[in-house]
C-alpha positions as MATLAB code, in Angstrom:
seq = 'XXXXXXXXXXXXXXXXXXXXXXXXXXXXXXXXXXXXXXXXXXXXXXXXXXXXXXXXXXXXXXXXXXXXXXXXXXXXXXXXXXXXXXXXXXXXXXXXXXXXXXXXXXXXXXXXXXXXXXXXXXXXXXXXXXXXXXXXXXXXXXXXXXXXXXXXXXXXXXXXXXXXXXXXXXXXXXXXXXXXXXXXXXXXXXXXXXXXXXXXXXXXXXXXXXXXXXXXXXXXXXXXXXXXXXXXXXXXXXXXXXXXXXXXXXXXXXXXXXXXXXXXXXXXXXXXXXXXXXXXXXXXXXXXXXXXXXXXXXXXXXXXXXXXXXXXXXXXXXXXXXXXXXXXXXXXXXXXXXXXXXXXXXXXXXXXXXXXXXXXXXXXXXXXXXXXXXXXXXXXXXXXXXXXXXXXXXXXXXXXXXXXXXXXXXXXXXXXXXXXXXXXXXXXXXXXXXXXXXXXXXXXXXXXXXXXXXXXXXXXXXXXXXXXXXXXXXXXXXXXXXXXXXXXXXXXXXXXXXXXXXXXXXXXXXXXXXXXXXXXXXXXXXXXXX';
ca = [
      74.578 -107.564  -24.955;
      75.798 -104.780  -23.203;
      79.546 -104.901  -24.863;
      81.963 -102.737  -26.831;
      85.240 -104.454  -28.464;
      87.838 -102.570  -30.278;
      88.607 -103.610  -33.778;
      92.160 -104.576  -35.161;
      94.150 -101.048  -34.425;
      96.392 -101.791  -37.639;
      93.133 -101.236  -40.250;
      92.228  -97.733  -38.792;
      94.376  -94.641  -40.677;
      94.307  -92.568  -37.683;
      95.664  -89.532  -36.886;
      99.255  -88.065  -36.833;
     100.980  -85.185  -35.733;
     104.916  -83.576  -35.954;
     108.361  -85.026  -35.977;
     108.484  -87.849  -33.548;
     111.660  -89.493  -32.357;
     114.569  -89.383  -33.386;
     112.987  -86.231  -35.650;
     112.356  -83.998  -32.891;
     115.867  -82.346  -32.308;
     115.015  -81.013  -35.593;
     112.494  -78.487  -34.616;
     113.674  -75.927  -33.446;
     115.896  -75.491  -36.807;
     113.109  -75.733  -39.367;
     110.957  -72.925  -37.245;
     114.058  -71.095  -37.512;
     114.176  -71.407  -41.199;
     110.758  -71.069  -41.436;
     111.511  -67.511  -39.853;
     114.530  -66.445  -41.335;
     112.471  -66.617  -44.858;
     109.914  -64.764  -44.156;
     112.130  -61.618  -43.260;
     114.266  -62.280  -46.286;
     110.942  -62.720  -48.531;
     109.748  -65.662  -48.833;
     106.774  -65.950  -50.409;
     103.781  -67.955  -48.246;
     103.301  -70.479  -50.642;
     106.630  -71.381  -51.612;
     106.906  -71.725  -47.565;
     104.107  -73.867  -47.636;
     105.302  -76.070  -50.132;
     108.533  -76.479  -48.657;
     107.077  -77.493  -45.287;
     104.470  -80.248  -47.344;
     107.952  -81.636  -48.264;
     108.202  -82.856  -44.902;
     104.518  -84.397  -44.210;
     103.678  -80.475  -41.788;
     100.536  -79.102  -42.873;
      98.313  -76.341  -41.011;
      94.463  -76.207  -40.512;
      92.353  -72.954  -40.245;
      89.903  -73.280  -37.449;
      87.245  -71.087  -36.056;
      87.829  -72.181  -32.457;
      89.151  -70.743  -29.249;
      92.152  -72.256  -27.105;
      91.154  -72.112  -23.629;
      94.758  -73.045  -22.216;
      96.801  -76.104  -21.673;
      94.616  -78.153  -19.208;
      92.588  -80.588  -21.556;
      89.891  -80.443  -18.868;
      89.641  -76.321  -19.342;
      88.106  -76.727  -23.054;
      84.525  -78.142  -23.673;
      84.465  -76.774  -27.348;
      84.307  -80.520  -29.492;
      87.018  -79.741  -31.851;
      89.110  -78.640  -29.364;
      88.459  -81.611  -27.070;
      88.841  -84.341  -29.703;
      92.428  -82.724  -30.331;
      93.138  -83.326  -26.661;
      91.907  -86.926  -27.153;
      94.335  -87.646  -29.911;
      97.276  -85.989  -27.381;
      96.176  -87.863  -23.898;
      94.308  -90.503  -25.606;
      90.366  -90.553  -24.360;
      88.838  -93.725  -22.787;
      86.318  -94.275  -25.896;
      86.434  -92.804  -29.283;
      83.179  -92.365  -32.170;
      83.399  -94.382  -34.840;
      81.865  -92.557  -37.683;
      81.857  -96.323  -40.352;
      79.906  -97.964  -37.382;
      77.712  -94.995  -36.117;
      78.670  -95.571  -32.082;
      81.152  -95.626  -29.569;
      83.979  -97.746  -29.668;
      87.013  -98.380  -27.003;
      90.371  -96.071  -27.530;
      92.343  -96.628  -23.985;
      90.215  -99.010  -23.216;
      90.440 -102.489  -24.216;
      86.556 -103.108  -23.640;
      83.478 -102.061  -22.077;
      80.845 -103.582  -20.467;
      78.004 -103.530  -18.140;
      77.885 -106.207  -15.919;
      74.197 -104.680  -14.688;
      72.164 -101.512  -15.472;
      74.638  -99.340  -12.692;
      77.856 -100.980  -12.874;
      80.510 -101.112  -15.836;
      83.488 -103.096  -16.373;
      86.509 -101.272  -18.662;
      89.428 -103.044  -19.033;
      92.548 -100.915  -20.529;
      95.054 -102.093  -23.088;
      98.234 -103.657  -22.106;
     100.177 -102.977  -25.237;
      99.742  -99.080  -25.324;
     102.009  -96.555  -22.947;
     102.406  -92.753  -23.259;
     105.079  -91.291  -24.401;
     107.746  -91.337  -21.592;
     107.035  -95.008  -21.448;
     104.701  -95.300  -18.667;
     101.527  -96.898  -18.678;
      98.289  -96.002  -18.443;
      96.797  -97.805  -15.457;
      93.076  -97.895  -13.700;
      94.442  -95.227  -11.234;
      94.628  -92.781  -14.153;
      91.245  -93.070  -15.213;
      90.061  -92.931  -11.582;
      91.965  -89.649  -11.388;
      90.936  -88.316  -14.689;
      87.546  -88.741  -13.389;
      87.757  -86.672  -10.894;
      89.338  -84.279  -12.606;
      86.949  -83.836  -14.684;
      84.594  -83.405  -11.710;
      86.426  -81.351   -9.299;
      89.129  -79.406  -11.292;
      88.633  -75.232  -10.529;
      89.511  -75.352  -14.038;
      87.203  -77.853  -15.645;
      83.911  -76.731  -17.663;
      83.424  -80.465  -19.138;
      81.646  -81.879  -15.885;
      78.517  -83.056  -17.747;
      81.048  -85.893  -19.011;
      80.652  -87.452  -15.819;
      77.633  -86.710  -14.722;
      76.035  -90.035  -14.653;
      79.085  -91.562  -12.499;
      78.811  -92.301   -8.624;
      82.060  -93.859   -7.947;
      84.970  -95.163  -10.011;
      87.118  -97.254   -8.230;
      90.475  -99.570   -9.305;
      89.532 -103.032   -9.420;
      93.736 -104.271  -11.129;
      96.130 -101.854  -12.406;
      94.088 -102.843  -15.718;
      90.435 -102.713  -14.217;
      88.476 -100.122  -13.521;
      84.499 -100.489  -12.012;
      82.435  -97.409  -13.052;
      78.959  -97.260  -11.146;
      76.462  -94.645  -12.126;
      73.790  -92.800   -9.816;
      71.105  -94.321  -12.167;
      71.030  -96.732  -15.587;
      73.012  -94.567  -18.051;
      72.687  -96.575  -21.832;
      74.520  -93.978  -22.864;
      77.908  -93.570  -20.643;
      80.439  -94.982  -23.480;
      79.527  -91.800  -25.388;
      80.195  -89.892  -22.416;
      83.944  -91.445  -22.562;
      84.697  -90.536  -25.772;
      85.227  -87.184  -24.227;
      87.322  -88.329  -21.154;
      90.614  -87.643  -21.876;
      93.076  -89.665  -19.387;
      95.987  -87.749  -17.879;
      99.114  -88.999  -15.668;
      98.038  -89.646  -11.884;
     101.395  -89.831  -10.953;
     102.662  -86.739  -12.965;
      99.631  -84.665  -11.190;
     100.495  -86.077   -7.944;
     104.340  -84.729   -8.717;
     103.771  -81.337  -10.036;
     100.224  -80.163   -9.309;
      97.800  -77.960  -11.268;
     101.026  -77.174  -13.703;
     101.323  -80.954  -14.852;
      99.403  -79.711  -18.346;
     101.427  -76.924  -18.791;
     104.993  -78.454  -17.983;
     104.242  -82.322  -18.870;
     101.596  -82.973  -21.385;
     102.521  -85.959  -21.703;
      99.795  -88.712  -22.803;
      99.149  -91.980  -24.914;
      98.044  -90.949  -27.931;
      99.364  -90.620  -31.398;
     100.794  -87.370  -31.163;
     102.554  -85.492  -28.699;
     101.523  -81.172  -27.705;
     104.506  -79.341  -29.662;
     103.274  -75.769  -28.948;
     100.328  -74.651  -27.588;
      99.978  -70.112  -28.117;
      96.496  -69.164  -26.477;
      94.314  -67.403  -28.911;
      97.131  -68.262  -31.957;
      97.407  -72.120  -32.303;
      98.279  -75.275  -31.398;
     100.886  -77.486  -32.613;
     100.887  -81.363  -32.637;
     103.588  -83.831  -33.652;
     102.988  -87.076  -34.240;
     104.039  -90.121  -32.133;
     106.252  -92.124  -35.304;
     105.640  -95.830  -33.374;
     102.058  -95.150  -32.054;
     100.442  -98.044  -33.284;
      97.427  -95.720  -34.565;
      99.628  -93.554  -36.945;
      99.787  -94.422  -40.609;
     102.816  -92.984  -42.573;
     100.520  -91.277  -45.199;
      99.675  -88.976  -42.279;
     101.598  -85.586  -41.960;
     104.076  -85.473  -39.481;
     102.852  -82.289  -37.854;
      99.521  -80.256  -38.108;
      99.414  -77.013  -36.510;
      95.841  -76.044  -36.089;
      95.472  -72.213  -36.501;
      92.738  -70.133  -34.962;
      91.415  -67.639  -37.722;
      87.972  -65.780  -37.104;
      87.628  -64.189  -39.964;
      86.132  -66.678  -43.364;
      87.667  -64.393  -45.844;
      91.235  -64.742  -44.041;
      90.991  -68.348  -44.186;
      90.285  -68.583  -47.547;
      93.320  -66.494  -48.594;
      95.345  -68.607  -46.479;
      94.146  -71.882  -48.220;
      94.634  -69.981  -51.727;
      98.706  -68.973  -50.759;
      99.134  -72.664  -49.261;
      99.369  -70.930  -45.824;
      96.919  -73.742  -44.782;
      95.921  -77.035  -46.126;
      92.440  -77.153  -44.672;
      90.243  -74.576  -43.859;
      87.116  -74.706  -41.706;
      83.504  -73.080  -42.072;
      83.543  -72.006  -45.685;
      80.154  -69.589  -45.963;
      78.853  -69.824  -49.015;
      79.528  -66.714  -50.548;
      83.468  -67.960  -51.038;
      82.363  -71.350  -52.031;
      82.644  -70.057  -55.625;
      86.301  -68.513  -54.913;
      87.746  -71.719  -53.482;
      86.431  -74.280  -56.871;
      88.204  -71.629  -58.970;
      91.343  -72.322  -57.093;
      94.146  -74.688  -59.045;
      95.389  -75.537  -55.553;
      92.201  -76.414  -53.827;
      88.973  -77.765  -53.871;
      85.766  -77.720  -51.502;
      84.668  -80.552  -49.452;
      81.307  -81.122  -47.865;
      79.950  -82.608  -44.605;
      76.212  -82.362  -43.422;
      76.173  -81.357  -39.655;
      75.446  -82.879  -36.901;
      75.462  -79.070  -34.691;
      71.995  -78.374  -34.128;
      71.818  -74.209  -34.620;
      69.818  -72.842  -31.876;
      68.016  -69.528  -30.408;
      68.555  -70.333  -26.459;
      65.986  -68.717  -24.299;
      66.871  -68.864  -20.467;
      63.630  -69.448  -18.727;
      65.367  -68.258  -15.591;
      65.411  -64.497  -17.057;
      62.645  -62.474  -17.683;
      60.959  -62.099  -20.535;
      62.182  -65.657  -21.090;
      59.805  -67.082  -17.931;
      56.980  -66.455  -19.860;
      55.976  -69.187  -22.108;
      54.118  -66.908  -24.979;
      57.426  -64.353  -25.015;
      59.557  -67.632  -26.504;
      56.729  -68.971  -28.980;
      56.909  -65.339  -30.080;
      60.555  -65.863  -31.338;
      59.584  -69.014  -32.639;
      57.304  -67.742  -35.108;
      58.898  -64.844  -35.684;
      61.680  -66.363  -37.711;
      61.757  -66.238  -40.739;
      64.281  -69.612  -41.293;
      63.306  -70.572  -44.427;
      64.267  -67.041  -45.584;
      67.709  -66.668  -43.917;
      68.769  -70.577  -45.224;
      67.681  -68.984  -48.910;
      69.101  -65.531  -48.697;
      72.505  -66.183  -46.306;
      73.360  -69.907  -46.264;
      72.638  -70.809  -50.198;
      69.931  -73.214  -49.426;
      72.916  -75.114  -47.707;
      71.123  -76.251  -44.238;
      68.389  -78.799  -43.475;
      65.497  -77.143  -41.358;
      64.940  -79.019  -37.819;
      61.343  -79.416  -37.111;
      63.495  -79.957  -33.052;
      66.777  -80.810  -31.765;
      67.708  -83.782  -34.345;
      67.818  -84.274  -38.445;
      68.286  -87.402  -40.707;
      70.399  -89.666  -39.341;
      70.873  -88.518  -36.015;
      69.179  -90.882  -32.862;
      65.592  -89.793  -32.092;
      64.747  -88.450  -35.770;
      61.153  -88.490  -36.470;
      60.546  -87.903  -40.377;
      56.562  -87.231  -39.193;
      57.198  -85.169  -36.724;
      56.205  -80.923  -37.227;
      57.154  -78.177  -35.279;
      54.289  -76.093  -34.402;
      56.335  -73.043  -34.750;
      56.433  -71.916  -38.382;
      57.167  -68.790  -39.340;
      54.050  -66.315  -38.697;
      54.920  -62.792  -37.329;
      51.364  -61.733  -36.871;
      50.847  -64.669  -34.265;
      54.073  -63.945  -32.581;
      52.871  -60.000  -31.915;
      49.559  -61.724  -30.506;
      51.423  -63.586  -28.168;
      53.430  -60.763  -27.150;
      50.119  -58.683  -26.743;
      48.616  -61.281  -24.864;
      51.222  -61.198  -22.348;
      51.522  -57.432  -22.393;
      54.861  -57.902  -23.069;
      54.786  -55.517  -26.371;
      58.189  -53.468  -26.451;
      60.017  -55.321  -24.210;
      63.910  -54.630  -24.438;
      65.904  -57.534  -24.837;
      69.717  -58.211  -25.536;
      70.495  -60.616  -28.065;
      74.169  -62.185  -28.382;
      75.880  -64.004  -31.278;
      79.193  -65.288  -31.952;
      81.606  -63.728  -34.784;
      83.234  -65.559  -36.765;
      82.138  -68.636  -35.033;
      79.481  -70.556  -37.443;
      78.774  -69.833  -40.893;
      77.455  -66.366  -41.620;
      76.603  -65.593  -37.788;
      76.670  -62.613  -37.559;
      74.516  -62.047  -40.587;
      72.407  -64.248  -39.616;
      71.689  -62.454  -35.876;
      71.622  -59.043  -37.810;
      68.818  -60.683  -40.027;
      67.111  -61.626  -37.258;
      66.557  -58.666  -35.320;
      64.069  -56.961  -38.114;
      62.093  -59.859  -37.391;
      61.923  -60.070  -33.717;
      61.274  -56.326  -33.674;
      58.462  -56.476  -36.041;
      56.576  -59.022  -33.539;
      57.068  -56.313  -30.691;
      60.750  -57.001  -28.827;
      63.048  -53.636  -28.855;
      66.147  -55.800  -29.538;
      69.894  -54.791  -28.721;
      72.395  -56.549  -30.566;
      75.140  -57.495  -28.865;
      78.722  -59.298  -30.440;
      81.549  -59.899  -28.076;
      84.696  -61.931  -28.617;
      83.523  -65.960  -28.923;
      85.686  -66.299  -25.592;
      84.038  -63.941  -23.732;
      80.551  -65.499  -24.919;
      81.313  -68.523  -24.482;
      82.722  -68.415  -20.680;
      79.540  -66.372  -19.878;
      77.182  -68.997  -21.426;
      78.988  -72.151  -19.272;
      78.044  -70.047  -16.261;
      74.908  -69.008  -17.111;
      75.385  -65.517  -17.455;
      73.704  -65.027  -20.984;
      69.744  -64.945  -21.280;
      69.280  -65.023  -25.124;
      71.659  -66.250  -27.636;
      72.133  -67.730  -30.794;
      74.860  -70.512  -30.865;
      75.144  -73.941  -32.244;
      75.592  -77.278  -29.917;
      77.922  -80.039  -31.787;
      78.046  -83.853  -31.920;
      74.995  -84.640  -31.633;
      74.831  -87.736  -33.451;
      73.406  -89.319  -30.358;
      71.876  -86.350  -28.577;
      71.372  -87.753  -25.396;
      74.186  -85.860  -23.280;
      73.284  -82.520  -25.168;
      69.639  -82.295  -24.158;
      70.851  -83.247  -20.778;
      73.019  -80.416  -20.381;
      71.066  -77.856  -22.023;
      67.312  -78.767  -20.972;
      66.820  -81.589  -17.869;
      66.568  -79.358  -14.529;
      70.272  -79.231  -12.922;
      72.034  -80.281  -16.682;
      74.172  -76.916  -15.950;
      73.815  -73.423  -16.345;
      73.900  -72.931  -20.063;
      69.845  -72.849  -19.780;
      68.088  -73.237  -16.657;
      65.285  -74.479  -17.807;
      63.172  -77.283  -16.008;
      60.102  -79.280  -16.516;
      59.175  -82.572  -14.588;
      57.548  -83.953  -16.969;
      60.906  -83.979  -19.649;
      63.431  -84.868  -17.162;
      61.354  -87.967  -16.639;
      61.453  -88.494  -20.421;
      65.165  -88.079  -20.489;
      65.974  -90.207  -17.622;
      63.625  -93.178  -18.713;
      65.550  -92.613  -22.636;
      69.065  -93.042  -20.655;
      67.902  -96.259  -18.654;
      66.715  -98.068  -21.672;
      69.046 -100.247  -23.001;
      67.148 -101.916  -25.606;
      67.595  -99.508  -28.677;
      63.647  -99.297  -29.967;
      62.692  -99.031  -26.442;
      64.819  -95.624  -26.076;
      64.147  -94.489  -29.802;
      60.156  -94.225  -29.016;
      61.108  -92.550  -25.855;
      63.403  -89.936  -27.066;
      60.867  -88.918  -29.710;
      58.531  -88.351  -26.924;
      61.015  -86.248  -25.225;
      61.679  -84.567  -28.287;
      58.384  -83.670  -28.795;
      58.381  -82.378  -25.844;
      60.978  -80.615  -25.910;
      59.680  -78.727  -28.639;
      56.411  -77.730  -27.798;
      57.767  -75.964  -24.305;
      60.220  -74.088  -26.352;
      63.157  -73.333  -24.061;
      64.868  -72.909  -27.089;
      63.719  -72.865  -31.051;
      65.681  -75.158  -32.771;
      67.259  -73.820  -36.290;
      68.731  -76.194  -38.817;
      71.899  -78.471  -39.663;
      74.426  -76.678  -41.395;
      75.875  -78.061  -44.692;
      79.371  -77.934  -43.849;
      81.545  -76.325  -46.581;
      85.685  -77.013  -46.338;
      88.597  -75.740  -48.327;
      91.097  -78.627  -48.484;
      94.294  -78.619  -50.715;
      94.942  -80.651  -53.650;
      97.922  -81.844  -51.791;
      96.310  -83.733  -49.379;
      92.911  -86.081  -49.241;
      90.530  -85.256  -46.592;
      87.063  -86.073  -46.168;
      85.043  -84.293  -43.280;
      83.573  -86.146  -40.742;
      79.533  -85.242  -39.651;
      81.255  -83.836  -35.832;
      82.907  -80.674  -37.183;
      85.727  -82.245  -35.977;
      89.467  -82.011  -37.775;
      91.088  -85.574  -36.977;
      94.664  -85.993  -38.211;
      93.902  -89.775  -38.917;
      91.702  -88.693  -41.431;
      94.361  -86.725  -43.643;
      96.706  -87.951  -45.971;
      99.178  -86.368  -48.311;
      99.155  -87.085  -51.565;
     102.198  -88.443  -53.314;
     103.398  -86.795  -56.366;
     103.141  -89.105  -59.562;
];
């Protein structure tokens, strides 16, 4: 009842990555091409095209690159492209809609504490060692005590791991955790003996996993380069050789990148460029609906945020409808709380009781004597569609139900590092893969999840743990709508809408987005000419 078995590994066209093998010594001579043409002139696209002859293609993202240690980056993209280097213990399977093994062979629980994964024989990284129990005890911990680490809620729910064979691992939580093989898909598994040989510097001097691609080049703040791993049995030869993922900020730079075949796929389209891209002979736009719930945090632990009637006054001072119209092109689905169609917990009859209704928000404000109140309000740049916008649209609005607001915009690394710690009171930011949103309410609302909000209420928590123990699916539904609900009504944060996901992807390749905002070299293929 309780089990998860992995599917034949020859069906799935997963993802791929660089020169592998005997391919590699090559390398360093095409960058050096590659180099030598653009002094001499070469134009970007005829660069582009030459490097599509060889299956290398290049993907505009919007993310950061925290460093080399996979454990250092809790950003999902970012993560899932650490996966597909080290290989994580679970994977999501988007057909099925739930978790299924990766490293592992199979999961199961042989009680409501205590789980049983077994690891595959037949897989080994790429310097030919295996990945054995140890290693996942190890990564564990890793993920748990490295100085480095910001994805601890991944293991949250585990008590002990311990090596039952070199195959065999037991993982026992503190309580019944439904819910821990989504947790995995996140767990990337690193060498215990390489860490035990050379430290803290193992990521940074052998990145070496078991997963279909191998770390080429990683440049902080630039990009990251993968190759792919030629007799992984997850790589399909349609795949491109090597995808370097390139961080670019700015929409309108990505866009002219995908337009001189600088990149084949570019993230976050707003939907002012949507237009520019269809006109393209080179390109066309693809769409996803979101599973990144947007979000106005409000840390109770920070005044005016303590006060209950201070955050129902941003609630219904919003004007959402209005900013989906005006900045998104009526491409977002309005969340009436944390989940939307098709995500686990969705109630189609539930209703926010925060509409948009500025007078009531200045009465709660007045109420509380809180009228004028100076606040500092943070977004991202470049981060989500239109984000800035968006925050600069909001700020007539809050200040005309009685907050003096101050906008403020620093780099998305600089946000970002101060929201894991806790250091940011009032924010607007968007939390992804949420399909099941069981580890994201955890983190960001259930007293202790961490201190991205430090908000707590005894009477959620309880919700949230009893939606975790239940292991019979309608059971847990009714009780995560309740905890919804919840959720809601206290207001710790007002909850936004899904984002339509626009992407620029080049005729020269097929790729469909997946739901995750996610960029998975399994599910690109390059088109052969006729």
């Amino acid at each position: 009842m309780f089990a998860f078995h992995q599917g034949p590994v020859l069906d799935l066209k997963l993802l791929s990555g660089l020169v592998g093998g005997k391919n590699m010594t090559r390398m360093p001579t095409l960058r050096c091409l590659a180099s030598a043409a653009l002094l001499f002139g070469a134009s970007p696209a005829a660069l582009a095209a030459e490097e599509m002859t060889q299956q290398r293609i290049a993907v505009a993202i919007t993310e950061t690159l925290a460093g080399h240690n996979p454990y250092g980056d809790a950003v999902v993209l970012i993560g899932s492209l650490w996966c597909k280097v080290y290989g994580c213990l679970m994977r999501y399977d988007f057909e099925t809609g739930r978790p299924i093994p990766f490293l592992a062979e199979s999961m199961e629980a042989e009680d409501e504490l205590n789980w049983i994964v077994r690891l595959r024989p037949d897989w080994v990284r790429s310097n030919g060692d295996p990945v054995l129990a140890e290693d996942v005890v190890h990564s564990i911990d890793r993920v748990r005590n490295d100085p480095e680490s910001t994805s601890g809620f991944i293991v949250q729910p585990i008590d002990t791991a311990e090596v039952v064979d070199d195959l065999t691992v037991r993982i026992t939580t503190h309580e019944p955790t439904a819910t821990l093989a989504d947790n995995l898909t996140l767990l990337q598994i690193t060498s215990k003996r390489l860490y035990d040989e050379h430290g803290q510097s193992v990521y940074r001097s052998h990145p070496i996993g078991a997963g279909p691609y191998r770390l080429s080049e990683l440049s902080i703040g630039s990009h990251m380069v993968l190759e792919r791993v030629d007799d992984h049995p997850m790589v399909a030869p349609s795949n491109p050789q090597q995808i370097m993922y390139r961080i670019m900020a700015e929409p309108e730079a990505r866009v002219t990148a995908l337009a001189n075949g600088e990149v084949q796929i570019a993230q976050g389209i707003p939907p002012q460029l949507i237009d520019r891209i269809e006109q393209l002979p080179n390109a066309r736009t693809e769409f996803a609906n979101s599973v990144e719930m947007m979000f106005l945090a409000m840390n109770p632990a920070t005044a005016p945020w303590d006060v209950k009637e201070a955050r129902q006054a941003v609630a219904h001072a919003i004007n959402r409808e209005g900013i989906v119209r005006a900045l998104l092109g009526d491409r977002a689905t309005l969340l009436d709380g944390p989940v939307g169609e098709g995500q686990f917990g969705f109630d189609p009859d539930f209703k926010s009781p925060y509409g948009y209704d500025p007078e009531r928000a200045r009465e709660l404000l007045e109420s509380v004597d809180l009228v004028g109140v100076e606040i500092d309000f943070y977004t991202p740049v470049g981060r989500y569609t239109a984000d800035r916008q968006i925050a600069e649209a909001m700020v007539p609005m809050l200040e005309e139900a009685g907050f003096s607001v101050n906008l403020r915009t620093p780099e998305w690394a600089t946000l970002w590092s101060n929201v894991q710690t806790g250091g940011v009171p009032f924010y607007y930011m968007g939390r992804g893969q949420m399909l099941d949103p069981s580890r994201a309410l955890r983190q960001y609302f259930e007293t202790g999840g961490s201190p991205r909000l430090e908000f707590s209420d005894p009477e959620l928590d309880a919700l949230l743990q009893a939606e975790r123990a239940a292991f019979d699916p309608d059971e847990r539904y009714g009780l995560m709508r309740q905890a919804i609900a919840k959720l809601t009504e206290e207001v710790p944060a007002h909850f936004l809408w899904l984002h339509q996901m626009a992407w620029g992807v080049a005729e020269t390749v097929e790729y469909t987005p997946r739901q995750a905002d996610r960029v998975d070299g399994w599910d690109i293929h390059i088109r052969t000419a006729p």
